[in-house]
Each structure stands twice: as C-alpha cells, then as structure tokens.
Coordinates of C-alpha atoms in Angstrom, one line a residue:
M1041 CA 169.8 338.9 181.0
P1042 CA 166.4 340.2 179.1
N1043 CA 164.1 341.0 182.6
N1044 CA 160.9 341.2 181.4
A1045 CA 158.2 341.2 184.5
Y1046 CA 155.9 338.6 183.0
R1047 CA 158.1 335.9 182.7
T1048 CA 159.3 333.6 184.9
T1049 CA 163.2 333.6 185.7
L1050 CA 163.4 330.4 184.1
E1051 CA 161.9 331.8 181.0
N1052 CA 164.4 335.1 181.3
I1053 CA 167.2 332.6 181.6
A1054 CA 166.3 330.8 179.0
L1055 CA 165.8 334.0 176.5
D1056 CA 169.1 335.3 177.3
R1057 CA 170.8 331.6 176.3
L1058 CA 168.8 332.3 173.0
I1059 CA 170.2 335.3 172.4
K1060 CA 173.4 335.0 173.6
T1061 CA 173.2 332.1 170.2
F1062 CA 173.6 335.4 167.7
R1063 CA 176.9 336.4 170.2
P1064 CA 179.7 333.7 169.9
Q1065 CA 182.7 333.3 171.3
T1066 CA 184.9 335.3 168.3
S1067 CA 187.9 332.5 168.8
H1068 CA 184.8 330.1 167.4
N1069 CA 182.9 331.3 165.6
D1070 CA 183.7 330.4 162.2
H1071 CA 182.4 330.4 158.5
T1072 CA 180.2 326.4 159.8
N1073 CA 178.3 328.9 163.2
Q1074 CA 177.9 331.8 160.5
L1075 CA 175.6 330.5 158.5
K1076 CA 173.5 327.9 161.6
L1077 CA 172.6 331.5 162.5
E1078 CA 171.9 332.1 159.6
A1079 CA 169.2 329.7 159.6
L1080 CA 167.7 330.9 162.9
R1081 CA 167.9 334.0 161.9
R1082 CA 165.9 333.4 158.6
V1083 CA 163.4 331.5 160.2
I1084 CA 162.9 334.5 162.8
A1085 CA 162.5 336.5 159.8
L1086 CA 160.1 334.1 158.3
F1087 CA 158.0 334.2 162.0
Y1088 CA 158.0 338.3 162.3
Y1089 CA 156.1 338.6 158.7
S1090 CA 154.1 336.1 158.7
S1091 CA 150.5 336.8 160.1
F1092 CA 150.7 334.5 163.4
K1093 CA 148.0 332.8 164.8
I1094 CA 147.4 330.7 167.4
C1095 CA 144.8 328.6 168.4
G1096 CA 142.8 330.6 165.9
Q1097 CA 144.2 333.9 168.8
P1098 CA 146.3 336.4 167.3
P1099 CA 149.5 336.6 170.2
D1100 CA 149.5 338.3 173.1
I1101 CA 150.7 341.5 173.3
K1102 CA 152.8 340.6 176.5
Y1103 CA 155.1 337.8 175.0
S1104 CA 157.8 338.5 173.0
I1105 CA 158.5 336.4 169.4
G1106 CA 162.3 335.1 171.7
E1107 CA 159.0 332.3 174.4
Y1108 CA 157.2 331.4 170.9
F1109 CA 160.7 329.5 170.3
I1110 CA 162.5 328.8 173.3
H1111 CA 160.1 327.3 174.8
G1112 CA 160.4 323.9 172.0
G1113 CA 156.8 324.4 170.1
R1114 CA 156.9 323.8 166.3
I1115 CA 156.2 326.6 164.1
L1116 CA 153.7 325.4 161.4
F1117 CA 154.2 327.3 158.3
D1118 CA 151.3 327.3 155.9
L1119 CA 152.2 327.8 152.5
S1120 CA 149.0 327.6 150.6
E1121 CA 148.7 330.9 150.0
L1122 CA 153.1 330.9 147.5
P1123 CA 152.3 330.3 143.9
R1124 CA 153.7 327.2 142.7
T1125 CA 157.7 328.8 142.6
Y1126 CA 157.6 330.6 145.5
K1127 CA 157.3 327.3 147.1
N1128 CA 160.5 326.3 145.5
A1129 CA 162.0 330.1 146.8
F1130 CA 160.8 329.1 150.7
R1131 CA 162.5 326.0 149.9
Q1132 CA 165.7 327.3 149.1
Y1133 CA 165.8 329.4 151.7
I1134 CA 165.1 327.9 154.6
L1135 CA 167.1 325.3 154.1
L1136 CA 170.3 327.1 153.2
E1137 CA 170.5 325.2 149.9
D1138 CA 171.1 329.3 148.4
K1139 CA 174.9 328.4 150.4
Q1140 CA 177.8 326.0 149.5
D1141 CA 178.6 323.5 152.6
S1142 CA 175.2 323.9 154.2
P1143 CA 175.1 323.2 157.9
V1144 CA 171.8 321.9 156.6
Y1145 CA 171.4 317.9 157.1
S1146 CA 168.9 315.1 156.5
R1147 CA 167.4 313.2 159.6
P1148 CA 166.0 309.3 159.6
A1149 CA 163.0 310.2 161.0
A1150 CA 161.1 312.3 163.2
T1151 CA 158.1 312.0 165.7
H1152 CA 155.9 315.6 164.2
D1153 CA 154.5 315.4 160.7
I1154 CA 152.6 317.7 159.0
I1155 CA 149.0 316.8 158.0
T1156 CA 147.3 318.3 154.8
I1157 CA 143.6 317.4 155.5
D1158 CA 140.9 319.3 155.4
G1159 CA 143.4 322.5 156.3
V1160 CA 147.7 322.6 157.2
G1161 CA 148.1 320.5 160.8
E1162 CA 151.2 319.5 162.6
K1163 CA 150.2 315.2 163.2
K1164 CA 152.1 314.3 166.2
L1165 CA 153.7 310.5 165.2
S1166 CA 153.4 307.6 168.0
F1167 CA 156.8 305.6 168.4
M1168 CA 156.1 302.9 166.4
E1169 CA 155.4 305.4 163.4
S1170 CA 158.7 307.0 164.5
A1171 CA 160.5 304.4 164.4
S1172 CA 158.9 301.8 161.3
G1173 CA 159.3 305.6 159.3
T1174 CA 163.8 305.9 160.6
A1175 CA 164.0 301.7 158.6
L1176 CA 162.1 302.8 156.1
N1177 CA 164.1 306.0 155.4
I1178 CA 167.0 303.9 155.5
F1179 CA 166.1 300.7 153.9
N1180 CA 164.9 303.0 150.4
G1181 CA 168.5 305.7 150.7
S1182 CA 165.9 308.8 151.7
I1183 CA 168.5 310.1 153.6
I1184 CA 171.6 309.7 151.2
K1185 CA 168.7 310.8 148.9
G1186 CA 167.5 313.8 150.6
E1187 CA 163.9 312.8 150.5
T1188 CA 162.6 311.8 154.4
G1189 CA 161.1 315.4 154.5
H1190 CA 162.6 316.1 157.5
W1191 CA 165.7 318.2 158.6
G1192 CA 168.2 319.2 161.6
I1193 CA 171.2 322.1 162.4
D1194 CA 173.1 321.7 165.0
L1195 CA 173.6 324.9 166.4
A1196 CA 175.3 326.9 169.3
I1197 CA 172.4 327.9 172.1
G1198 CA 174.1 329.7 174.6
G1199 CA 176.5 331.2 172.0
A1200 CA 179.5 328.9 170.8
G1201 CA 182.6 329.6 172.5
N1202 CA 180.5 330.5 176.5
K1203 CA 180.9 328.9 179.2
V1204 CA 177.6 327.7 180.8
T1205 CA 177.0 326.2 184.3
E1206 CA 175.4 322.5 183.7
L1207 CA 171.2 322.6 185.6
G1208 CA 171.4 321.6 189.1
G1209 CA 175.1 321.5 189.6
T1210 CA 178.2 323.4 188.6
R1211 CA 179.6 322.1 186.6
R1212 CA 180.8 324.7 183.5
H1213 CA 180.8 323.9 179.3
T1214 CA 181.8 325.3 176.6
V1215 CA 179.3 325.6 173.9
K1216 CA 180.0 323.7 171.0
G1217 CA 177.9 323.1 168.1
N1218 CA 177.6 319.8 168.2
G1219 CA 174.8 318.7 168.6
N1220 CA 174.9 318.9 172.4
Y1221 CA 173.9 321.8 172.7
G1222 CA 170.5 322.5 171.2
H1223 CA 169.5 321.8 167.6
M1224 CA 166.4 322.8 165.3
Y1225 CA 165.0 320.6 162.9
I1226 CA 163.0 321.2 160.2
F1227 CA 160.1 320.0 158.4
C1228 CA 159.9 320.9 154.9
K1229 CA 159.3 317.9 152.3
G1230 CA 159.7 317.8 148.4
Q1231 CA 160.3 321.1 146.1
Y1232 CA 157.3 322.9 146.1
P1233 CA 156.2 322.1 149.6
E1234 CA 152.4 323.0 150.9
A1235 CA 154.0 323.6 154.6
A1236 CA 157.1 323.3 157.6
M1237 CA 158.0 323.3 160.2
T1238 CA 160.7 324.3 162.7
G1239 CA 161.2 324.2 166.6
L1240 CA 164.7 323.8 168.2
E1241 CA 165.5 320.7 170.1
E1242 CA 166.9 319.7 173.4
A1243 CA 169.9 318.2 171.2
A1244 CA 170.6 316.2 168.0
P1245 CA 168.7 313.2 167.5
G1246 CA 171.4 309.9 169.5
K1247 CA 172.7 312.8 172.0
T1248 CA 172.5 314.8 175.2
N1249 CA 172.1 318.4 176.5
R1250 CA 175.5 319.1 178.6
V1251 CA 173.1 321.8 180.3
S1252 CA 170.1 320.1 181.0
G1253 CA 171.2 316.3 180.8
D1254 CA 167.8 315.5 178.6
N1255 CA 168.1 312.7 175.5
H1256 CA 167.1 313.3 172.9
G1257 CA 166.2 309.2 171.7
L1258 CA 167.2 307.6 167.7
N1259 CA 162.8 308.0 166.9
G1260 CA 162.9 312.0 167.7
K1261 CA 161.4 311.8 171.8
G1262 CA 163.0 314.2 174.1
G1263 CA 163.7 314.8 177.8
H1264 CA 161.6 317.4 180.0
Y1265 CA 163.6 321.1 178.8
S1266 CA 163.9 322.6 175.7
A1267 CA 167.4 323.1 173.7
C1268 CA 167.1 326.7 175.9
I1269 CA 166.6 325.0 178.7
A1270 CA 162.4 325.9 179.8
D1271 CA 159.4 323.7 180.5
K1272 CA 158.3 322.5 177.0
L1273 CA 155.3 323.8 175.4
G1274 CA 153.1 321.8 176.9
N1275 CA 154.0 321.5 180.4
M1276 CA 154.4 324.8 180.8
Q1277 CA 151.2 327.2 182.6
S1278 CA 149.4 323.9 183.6
D1279 CA 149.7 322.1 186.8
N1280 CA 152.7 319.4 185.5
S1281 CA 154.6 322.8 184.5
F1282 CA 158.8 321.7 185.8
D1283 CA 158.9 326.0 186.1
E1284 CA 158.0 326.7 189.8
G1285 CA 157.8 330.2 189.3
F1286 CA 154.0 329.4 185.7
R1287 CA 152.4 330.3 189.8
S1288 CA 152.9 333.1 190.1
H1289 CA 152.6 334.3 187.5
R1290 CA 150.0 332.7 185.5
K1291 CA 147.6 335.5 186.2
L1292 CA 149.4 337.9 185.0
R1293 CA 149.1 337.8 181.0
S1294 CA 146.9 335.1 179.0
K1295 CA 147.7 331.5 177.9
M1296 CA 150.6 331.0 175.2
S1297 CA 149.0 328.0 174.4
T1298 CA 146.9 325.2 175.7
P1299 CA 148.6 323.1 177.2
K1300 CA 148.7 319.0 178.0
I1301 CA 146.3 319.3 181.0
D1302 CA 143.8 321.1 179.3
L1303 CA 143.9 318.7 175.9
P1304 CA 145.9 316.1 175.6
G1305 CA 148.3 317.0 172.6
G1306 CA 148.3 320.1 172.8
E1307 CA 151.8 320.6 172.8
Y1308 CA 150.4 320.5 168.6
N1309 CA 148.6 322.0 166.0
W1310 CA 148.4 325.8 167.9
N1311 CA 150.4 327.7 165.6
S1312 CA 149.7 328.5 162.5
A1313 CA 152.5 331.1 160.6
I1314 CA 150.8 331.6 157.0
V1315 CA 153.2 332.9 154.6
S1316 CA 151.5 334.6 151.7
K1317 CA 153.5 336.3 148.8
F1318 CA 154.5 339.4 150.2
S1319 CA 155.2 338.3 154.0
F1320 CA 158.1 335.7 151.3
L1321 CA 159.8 338.5 149.7
K1322 CA 159.7 341.3 153.4
A1323 CA 161.4 337.6 154.8
V1324 CA 163.9 337.6 152.4
N1325 CA 165.4 341.6 152.2
S1326 CA 165.1 341.7 156.0
K1327 CA 166.3 343.9 157.8
I1328 CA 166.4 341.4 160.8
T1329 CA 169.9 340.5 160.5
V1330 CA 172.8 338.2 162.8
E1331 CA 173.5 341.3 164.7
N1332 CA 170.4 342.9 165.3
A1333 CA 167.9 339.5 166.1
A1334 CA 168.3 340.1 169.6
K1335 CA 166.0 343.6 169.4
Y1336 CA 163.4 341.3 167.1
L1337 CA 163.8 338.0 169.7
L1338 CA 162.7 340.8 172.5
A1339 CA 159.8 342.4 170.2
P1340 CA 155.8 341.1 170.2
H1341 CA 154.5 339.7 166.5
P1342 CA 153.9 342.5 164.7
E1343 CA 149.9 341.3 165.0
S1344 CA 150.2 341.3 168.5
I1345 CA 147.2 342.4 170.6
Q1346 CA 146.3 343.5 173.4
V1347 CA 144.2 341.2 175.0
T1348 CA 141.3 342.3 177.4
S1349 CA 139.7 338.7 179.2
R1350 CA 142.5 336.3 179.5
G1351 CA 139.0 333.9 180.2
D1352 CA 137.4 334.3 176.5
R1353 CA 140.4 334.2 174.9
Y1354 CA 141.4 331.0 176.5
R1355 CA 137.7 329.2 175.9
N1356 CA 137.8 329.7 172.8
M1357 CA 141.9 329.3 172.1
L1358 CA 140.1 325.4 173.4
L1359 CA 137.2 326.3 171.3
Y1360 CA 139.2 326.3 168.1
R1361 CA 141.7 323.5 169.4
F1362 CA 138.1 321.2 169.7
S1363 CA 136.5 322.6 165.9
R1364 CA 140.2 321.7 164.3
E1365 CA 140.7 317.8 165.9
V1366 CA 136.1 317.4 165.3
S1367 CA 136.8 318.9 161.4
L1368 CA 140.0 316.1 160.9
L1369 CA 138.1 313.6 161.6
K1370 CA 134.9 314.5 158.7
A1371 CA 137.8 315.0 156.5
Q1372 CA 139.1 311.6 157.3
F1373 CA 136.1 309.8 157.0
R1374 CA 135.0 311.3 154.1
E1375 CA 137.9 310.3 152.5
C1376 CA 137.8 307.5 153.5
H1377 CA 134.4 306.0 153.9
G1378 CA 133.5 308.6 151.4
D1379 CA 133.4 306.4 148.1
R1380 CA 131.3 303.6 150.1
L1381 CA 128.4 305.6 150.3
S1382 CA 128.7 306.9 147.3
Q1383 CA 128.3 303.5 145.6
K1384 CA 125.1 302.7 148.4
G1385 CA 123.3 305.1 146.5
Y1386 CA 124.0 308.6 149.0
D1387 CA 124.7 311.8 147.3
S1388 CA 126.6 314.0 148.3
I1389 CA 124.2 316.1 150.1
E1390 CA 123.3 313.2 152.5
I1391 CA 126.5 312.1 152.5
E1392 CA 127.3 315.4 154.4
K1393 CA 123.6 315.0 156.7
T1394 CA 124.8 311.4 157.7
I1395 CA 128.5 313.2 158.7
Y1396 CA 127.0 315.5 160.4
R1397 CA 125.1 313.1 162.8
L1398 CA 128.1 310.6 163.8
F1399 CA 130.5 313.3 164.7
S1400 CA 127.3 315.5 166.3
I1401 CA 129.4 315.7 169.9
G1402 CA 127.5 315.3 173.3
S1403 CA 124.1 313.8 170.3
P1404 CA 122.7 310.5 170.6
T1405 CA 122.5 310.1 167.5
V1406 CA 125.9 308.5 166.9
K1407 CA 125.0 304.9 168.2
H1408 CA 121.9 305.1 165.9
E1409 CA 124.4 306.2 163.1
I1410 CA 127.1 304.5 163.9
A1411 CA 124.8 301.2 163.5
K1412 CA 123.3 302.5 160.5
L1413 CA 126.9 302.2 158.6
K1414 CA 127.1 299.4 159.7
E1415 CA 124.1 297.7 157.7
H1416 CA 126.4 299.5 154.4
G1417 CA 129.4 298.1 155.7
I1418 CA 131.0 300.7 156.8
N1419 CA 132.9 300.2 160.9
A1420 CA 131.9 303.1 162.6
Q1421 CA 132.9 302.7 166.1
S1422 CA 137.2 302.9 165.5
Y1423 CA 135.8 306.4 165.8
L1424 CA 133.6 306.5 168.7
S1425 CA 136.6 306.5 170.7
K1426 CA 137.6 309.6 169.6
I1427 CA 134.3 310.8 169.5
N1428 CA 133.5 310.6 173.7
R1429 CA 136.5 312.3 174.6
L1430 CA 135.9 315.1 172.5
S1431 CA 133.1 315.5 174.2
V1432 CA 135.1 315.4 177.5
Q1433 CA 137.5 317.9 175.3
K1434 CA 134.2 319.9 175.2
R1435 CA 132.7 319.7 178.1
I1436 CA 136.7 321.4 179.0
G1437 CA 137.1 324.3 176.5
D1438 CA 133.4 325.8 177.6
S1439 CA 134.3 325.7 181.5
S1440 CA 137.8 327.8 180.2
G1441 CA 139.9 324.3 181.0
F1442 CA 140.6 321.8 182.8
R1443 CA 140.6 322.8 186.4
N1444 CA 137.5 325.3 186.3
F1445 CA 135.6 321.8 184.6
I1446 CA 137.1 319.3 187.7
L1447 CA 136.2 322.6 190.0
N1448 CA 132.8 322.5 189.3
I1449 CA 132.3 318.5 188.2
E1450 CA 128.9 318.5 190.0
M1451 CA 127.5 320.6 188.4
E1452 CA 125.3 318.6 185.4
P1453 CA 125.7 314.6 185.4
L1454 CA 128.7 312.7 182.5
S1455 CA 127.9 308.9 181.0
N1456 CA 129.6 306.3 181.8
R1457 CA 132.2 306.7 179.1
E1458 CA 132.8 310.1 180.1
V1459 CA 133.0 309.4 183.3
E1460 CA 136.0 306.2 181.7
I1461 CA 138.1 308.6 179.7
L1462 CA 137.9 310.9 182.9
A1463 CA 139.1 307.7 185.2
E1464 CA 142.1 307.5 183.4
R1465 CA 142.6 310.6 184.3
K1466 CA 142.6 310.5 187.9
A1467 CA 146.5 312.1 188.9
D1468 CA 145.6 315.2 187.0
I1469 CA 142.0 315.6 188.8
F1470 CA 144.2 314.7 192.3
K1471 CA 146.4 318.5 191.8
V1472 CA 143.8 320.6 191.1
L1473 CA 141.5 318.9 194.5
T1474 CA 144.1 318.8 196.4
K1475 CA 146.5 322.7 194.3
D1476 CA 143.1 324.1 194.8
K1477 CA 142.4 322.1 198.7
N1478 CA 139.1 321.7 197.7
F1479 CA 138.0 319.7 200.9
E1480 CA 134.6 320.5 199.9
L1481 CA 134.6 319.0 196.7
I1482 CA 137.3 316.1 197.5
R1483 CA 134.8 315.0 199.9
E1484 CA 132.1 313.9 196.9
I1485 CA 134.8 310.8 195.9
Y1486 CA 133.7 309.0 198.8
N1487 CA 130.0 310.1 197.4
K1488 CA 129.7 306.8 194.6
K1489 CA 126.4 308.5 193.5
S1490 CA 128.7 311.8 192.9
N1491 CA 131.3 312.4 189.5
L1492 CA 134.0 312.6 191.3
G1493 CA 133.0 309.1 193.0
R1494 CA 132.5 307.3 189.7
I1495 CA 135.7 308.6 187.9
F1496 CA 137.6 307.5 192.0
H1497 CA 135.4 304.3 192.4
Q1498 CA 136.0 303.1 188.9
R1499 CA 139.0 300.3 187.8
R1500 CA 140.5 299.5 184.7
S1501 CA 138.0 297.3 184.1
G1502 CA 134.8 299.3 184.2
K1503 CA 134.9 297.3 187.0
W1504 CA 134.2 299.4 191.3
R1505 CA 136.2 299.8 193.9
D1506 CA 134.9 298.3 197.1
P1507 CA 133.7 301.5 200.1
S1508 CA 136.6 299.1 202.2
Y1509 CA 139.1 300.2 199.4
S1510 CA 141.8 302.5 201.2
R1511 CA 145.3 302.7 197.9
G1512 CA 146.1 304.6 195.5
Y1513 CA 144.7 307.6 195.0
F1514 CA 142.7 307.3 198.3
A1515 CA 145.7 306.9 200.3
K1516 CA 146.9 309.7 198.6
I1517 CA 143.9 311.7 199.1
E1518 CA 144.0 311.1 203.0
R1519 CA 147.7 311.3 203.5
F1520 CA 146.5 315.1 201.5
L1521 CA 144.2 316.0 203.7
T1522 CA 145.6 314.5 206.8
D1523 CA 149.3 316.9 206.1
K1524 CA 147.7 319.2 204.8
A1525 CA 144.5 319.8 206.0
S1526 CA 144.1 322.9 208.7
C1527 CA 142.5 321.5 211.8
K1528 CA 138.6 323.2 211.6
H1529 CA 139.4 321.1 207.6
Q1530 CA 140.6 318.6 209.5
I1531 CA 137.3 318.3 211.8
K1532 CA 135.8 318.2 208.3
L1533 CA 137.1 315.9 207.4
I1534 CA 136.7 313.5 210.5
A1535 CA 132.9 313.9 210.2
F1536 CA 132.6 312.5 206.9
L1537 CA 134.8 310.6 207.0
S1538 CA 133.4 308.9 210.3
A1539 CA 130.1 309.0 207.5
T1540 CA 131.5 307.7 205.2
A1541 CA 134.3 304.9 206.0
G1542 CA 133.3 304.4 209.6
A1543 CA 135.1 304.5 212.6
T1544 CA 138.2 302.4 212.4
S1545 CA 139.6 304.1 208.6
C1546 CA 139.6 307.7 210.7
Y1547 CA 141.3 305.7 213.8
N1548 CA 143.7 304.4 211.0
L1549 CA 144.6 308.3 209.8
F1550 CA 144.9 309.3 212.4
S1551 CA 147.2 306.1 213.6
K1552 CA 150.8 306.8 216.1
T1553 CA 152.2 309.6 214.9
K1554 CA 148.9 311.5 212.6
M1555 CA 146.8 310.8 215.7
E1556 CA 149.3 314.3 217.0
K1557 CA 148.4 316.0 213.8
F1558 CA 144.9 315.4 215.3
T1559 CA 145.0 316.4 218.3
R1560 CA 146.3 320.2 217.2
I1561 CA 142.9 320.8 217.5
K1562 CA 141.7 323.9 219.9
I1563 CA 137.9 323.9 222.1
D1564 CA 137.4 327.2 219.7
I1565 CA 137.8 325.5 216.8
L1566 CA 136.0 322.0 217.7
C1567 CA 132.9 324.6 219.0
S1568 CA 133.1 326.6 215.4
P1569 CA 130.2 327.6 213.7
E1570 CA 130.5 326.0 210.6
I1571 CA 130.2 322.2 212.3
S1572 CA 127.4 320.9 214.5
S1573 CA 128.4 320.6 217.8
R1574 CA 126.1 318.0 218.0
E1575 CA 128.5 316.6 214.8
V1576 CA 131.1 317.0 216.3
K1577 CA 131.2 315.0 219.5
Y1578 CA 129.5 312.5 217.4
H1579 CA 132.4 311.3 215.9
L1580 CA 134.6 312.0 218.5
Q1581 CA 133.6 309.8 220.6
Q1582 CA 133.2 307.1 217.8
I1583 CA 137.0 308.3 216.9
I1584 CA 137.8 308.1 220.3
S1585 CA 136.3 305.4 221.8
C1586 CA 138.2 303.0 218.5
A1587 CA 141.1 304.3 219.1
L1588 CA 141.1 303.5 222.8
M1589 CA 140.2 299.2 222.4
K1590 CA 141.4 299.3 219.2
R1591 CA 145.2 300.4 220.5
G1592 CA 144.7 299.9 224.2
T1593 CA 146.2 298.8 227.0
S1594 CA 146.3 298.2 230.9
V1595 CA 147.4 301.1 233.0
Q1596 CA 147.4 302.1 236.7
T1597 CA 143.7 302.8 237.8
S1598 CA 145.6 306.4 239.3
S1599 CA 147.1 307.2 236.1
G1600 CA 143.6 307.0 234.7
N1601 CA 142.3 309.0 236.5
K1602 CA 144.3 311.9 236.2
A1603 CA 144.0 311.4 232.3
L1604 CA 140.3 311.8 233.1
K1605 CA 140.7 314.7 234.9
L1606 CA 143.0 316.3 232.4
L1607 CA 140.6 315.5 229.3
N1608 CA 137.9 316.8 231.9
S1609 CA 138.8 320.1 232.2
S1610 CA 140.4 320.6 229.0
F1611 CA 136.9 319.2 227.0
M1612 CA 134.6 321.8 229.0
E1613 CA 131.8 319.9 227.5
Y1614 CA 133.2 316.9 226.4
G1615 CA 134.7 315.5 229.6
A1616 CA 130.1 313.5 229.9
I1617 CA 131.7 311.7 226.4
I1618 CA 135.0 310.7 227.0
R1619 CA 133.7 309.8 230.2
K1620 CA 131.2 307.4 229.1
I1621 CA 133.9 306.8 226.2
L1622 CA 135.7 305.4 229.4
R1623 CA 133.1 303.8 230.6
I1624 CA 133.0 301.8 227.8
S1625 CA 136.3 301.4 226.8
R1626 CA 138.4 298.1 229.5
T1627 CA 141.5 299.0 228.5
L1628 CA 143.1 302.4 227.9
V1629 CA 146.4 304.2 227.2
Y1630 CA 147.7 306.7 229.0
S1631 CA 150.2 308.5 226.6
D1632 CA 147.0 309.2 224.6
L1633 CA 144.7 309.8 226.5
M1634 CA 147.3 312.7 227.7
T1635 CA 148.6 313.5 224.4
F1636 CA 144.8 314.5 223.5
A1637 CA 144.8 316.2 226.6
Q1638 CA 147.6 318.4 226.4
A1639 CA 146.2 319.6 223.2
A1640 CA 143.4 320.8 223.7
E1641 CA 145.5 323.3 226.0
I1642 CA 148.0 324.5 223.2

C-alpha cells in the first residue's frame, strides 16, 4: 500500500484502491474491463500533460496526481485553446469512440454542467434542474441519441476480481464492474466541445456502493464518500471532514482546494486543466500505460511547485474564487440586461461603469445603483442577495479562511445583512468556537451588541431571541462549556454567565450531575490571579445561594453544622461568604454542602 506522511491513513488506502484498479485478477480482466481501464488511463494522461491550476494556483508538489481523483472532485478540461478539428478528436479520444464495443454509455442527467460565460467553468445543478433535465432527455430521446452530454463508465475500483472489506464492517465483496464499485462520469457535449469534465463517483446512478454503503441517486446526487472511499472534495481538510486524520495532518501541507466550510459550493470550479494542441498530442502518444499507471498516480503533477506560505496561498485561492464569482455575475447581468441599457441610451462605457458600481462588493453605491436601474425597468434586486453573500465571502477570503474569520470576527463591525447571512451558518461557527475552545470569544455570544451575539440571537424571521433563551445553540454551548471546560475556564464561565444570564441560569447549568463537575474546583484555581477575588466571591455567593434556596429541603441542625464546619475549613477565606449564605437560606441540602466541601479538599 502506498504510504506518504502527508496523506492520512484513509487517503493512503483510497489511493491503493485506485492503483489496484489497474491490477485486476486475470480471470476477471475481460475485453470490457480492459476498455474501461483504457478510458481511465486516457483521462489520467490528459490530466498529466495539461496545464493544471487549482483556484488559480499551481499544484502543490506534496500532492500526487492520484489524490486529485480519489476525492471525487470533477476535473475540468478547458478546450478553448484547441483548434476545431482537435476538439472533435478530443471527444473521440475521451469517449473511446475509436474503439469497438465502447463501454461508455449515455446518462440521462447529472448534478453538474458546463458554463461558458466569461471563460469555462463548472455549474452545480439544483435537484429540480437535474430532475427536469432527466425528464426532458427521456422525453425527447436525447439519451438514445447520445445527445445529453452526460456519459458514464462503470469501473471496478479496487481491481476486478479483488476482494474488499466493506467500510466499518467485516463482510468482504468481490469487486465487479457493474456500477456498484465505482463509476466515472464524463461531460462532453457536442461534436466540437468547448470543455469537458470527468470525475470518479461512488456508484452508477441509481446504485449503491457495496463498500461504503453510499447511494448514488438517479438525479446524480451522491453520498458522503468517493468511489475510492475517501472524503469528498467539499468536506476534506475542513471541520466537516469524515476523515479523522485531517485533524493531525492539516498543518503538513497546503489545502488542496476550498472546502465547503470556507466557501459554500467550494468543491466546484476548484480547478482548470487547460488542454493545448501540444499537450493533447502528448497525451495521445503517451508512455502512460495500464501497466505503469500506478507510477504516474503516485507522482506529483509536472507543473507542481514547492509552497512556501500556506496562508498566502490559501488566501489567494479564496480571493481567486471570489473574483471568479463576481466576474460570472457581471457576465450574466451583461448578457441579460446589456441590450436593455443600450436601448435606454447607454453606450458600452456607461454599461461597464454601471456594472462596476452594481457589483462593487461592500460599497454603499450598490443600493443606489439598483434603484437607478429600476427606473429603467431593470430589476436588479435579485442580484442583491448574491452581492451580500459575496461581501461575506470577501471577508472570509481576506482572513485566509472561515476559521480565522470567526476567530477575529469581533475586530470589525458587521452589517445587518452580513449578520443574517452568517446566522445561517451557526453550525459551522459553533464547530469553530468549540474546536478552538476560545472561551473568551464564546462569552461574546451572550453580548447582544457584539457580532457573535447578533448572529446567535438572530431568528429566522429576522427578530431577536429573548435574553433568557436557553435552547438550540445556546443550550449546546452551555453543555459544551460545562462538560469540556477546565476548572479555570469553568470559573470564568460562571462569572460571565452569572453576570449576563443571572444566577438562576447558572444554577440550572450545574444542576444534578453537572453540579458535581462544578464543585471539582480547587482553592488555588479559585484564587487564580486571572480572576479577581471579589468577582469569584460574588459569583460563588450568587450560585451557591441559588442552589441552596431552589433545591433545598430541611435537614437536621447537627447535619447542617457539620457541613458548615467542613465548608469553613475547606474554603478558608470563603467561609464568611458561605456562613452568610447559610444564614440567608432557611432550607439546606446536606448532600450538596458535603459535595462542595469534599470537592474543595481534592
């Protein structure tokens, strides 16, 4: 099995599966399987000799070619530099049209498409777009004619005839090329395509991968894992990753792409493999064969570079994606409304100035420009939500990722619209805060004037939460702080929760079994120089008083006196406070007092 310190264990196993695809059992390596391997070999050759960029950046030398395939990301081949005749030759080459009995078949639809506005890019289709496209292709006979542009090959990922064990189980399966052990999707539309797209999928549409158990819907929507049983591109190297190894490997090399957590839809338009006439001819006459494909899968791309600054590289990747999205919006607006503006007397320069002002992300001129366009009968309001989202994305890009953006979120004020957009991502924000255990920042959630407070108090209706609200993420945050915070951090938690939410909320936080966790606090931590003695005394008084008064039942005087003595000796200088609490409280719980006393002696 290939072993590389930069890759996680799951990635090494996944790469091994891809390599073994070219090493089938002789008894299962029939003519059809050989043609399927030839199709995969041709895609690898085209990729190897193309000019490859990731979010506008050269590939990192720490990544092998195979890793760009095992995560299921689509490889986008830009054919704009190919002469017309070579575009047709490319189609024949990638679809095996020069071979008899080609195993490539026409698919009814997929969740991906090609966009050619302002360059070549990948478009992610919605469920309705994919479903309607399927119905239309069935109705007009495009599938039978092979005119959908969507093609597929059922591959035996892991090697035909080889044995594989299902994920998380002990059952073993024999790998077959029946669509249940991997599938290669190809987008190539027309006799002279402007672009093509390929990607390994977990199974053929409508089938289930026997190893991972992931189903590939008829509309093209897949599951969690790729065909090689690795994290899919959108989740890998992020807090949403299914691969536990990324937590220890995230600092070993730069990110392959922009995960979903940093860029919604970050698994799309992440790469561009530009095919020139020269590179296409090199691929056709390539020395890459089925027998030596493993050697190339383990090698880095020829254009790979040594990355010197991971942070700068990732910031450039995010900003490239941001500028790409803005360019696409501008092109769409120009295509839809350019003629209308011309009819209103705008020349080409004025049209471009209007577009520039409209899509000046974060500029106060946007709303003014929308109102001005409305006077000319152009409804640009529909672009406002996209512009606002791009404004948030630019902030994330400037911060080198979502995590850094959240950890520094209180540095600059957020607009109301930005708060609403970020409120939709509370789950991701919660993961960042709890993963980094930034208790000081979590404190801001209870401050309705802070950015985090505005985000977490924001309701779907646009209204704010009540200050005493303790459900949803507020409850999750409280449970996290109670269960995972260190003793010192719990004291800080008690202090600010008592000040913001009141002693009753603090008591509820530490009721029953949680009360015991709170009481495991030593005297030296209570006297920590980071916390003022007056603050600790005050909040301990508030919380203990609340605990005794709310939960208490009458006990014998001797028991109360015994508990009082223990508390006096254990808490030392806090004895006076506790005596005061006991005098105020007429109902005592002996077990609670004993817990406090014993905890202080640990």
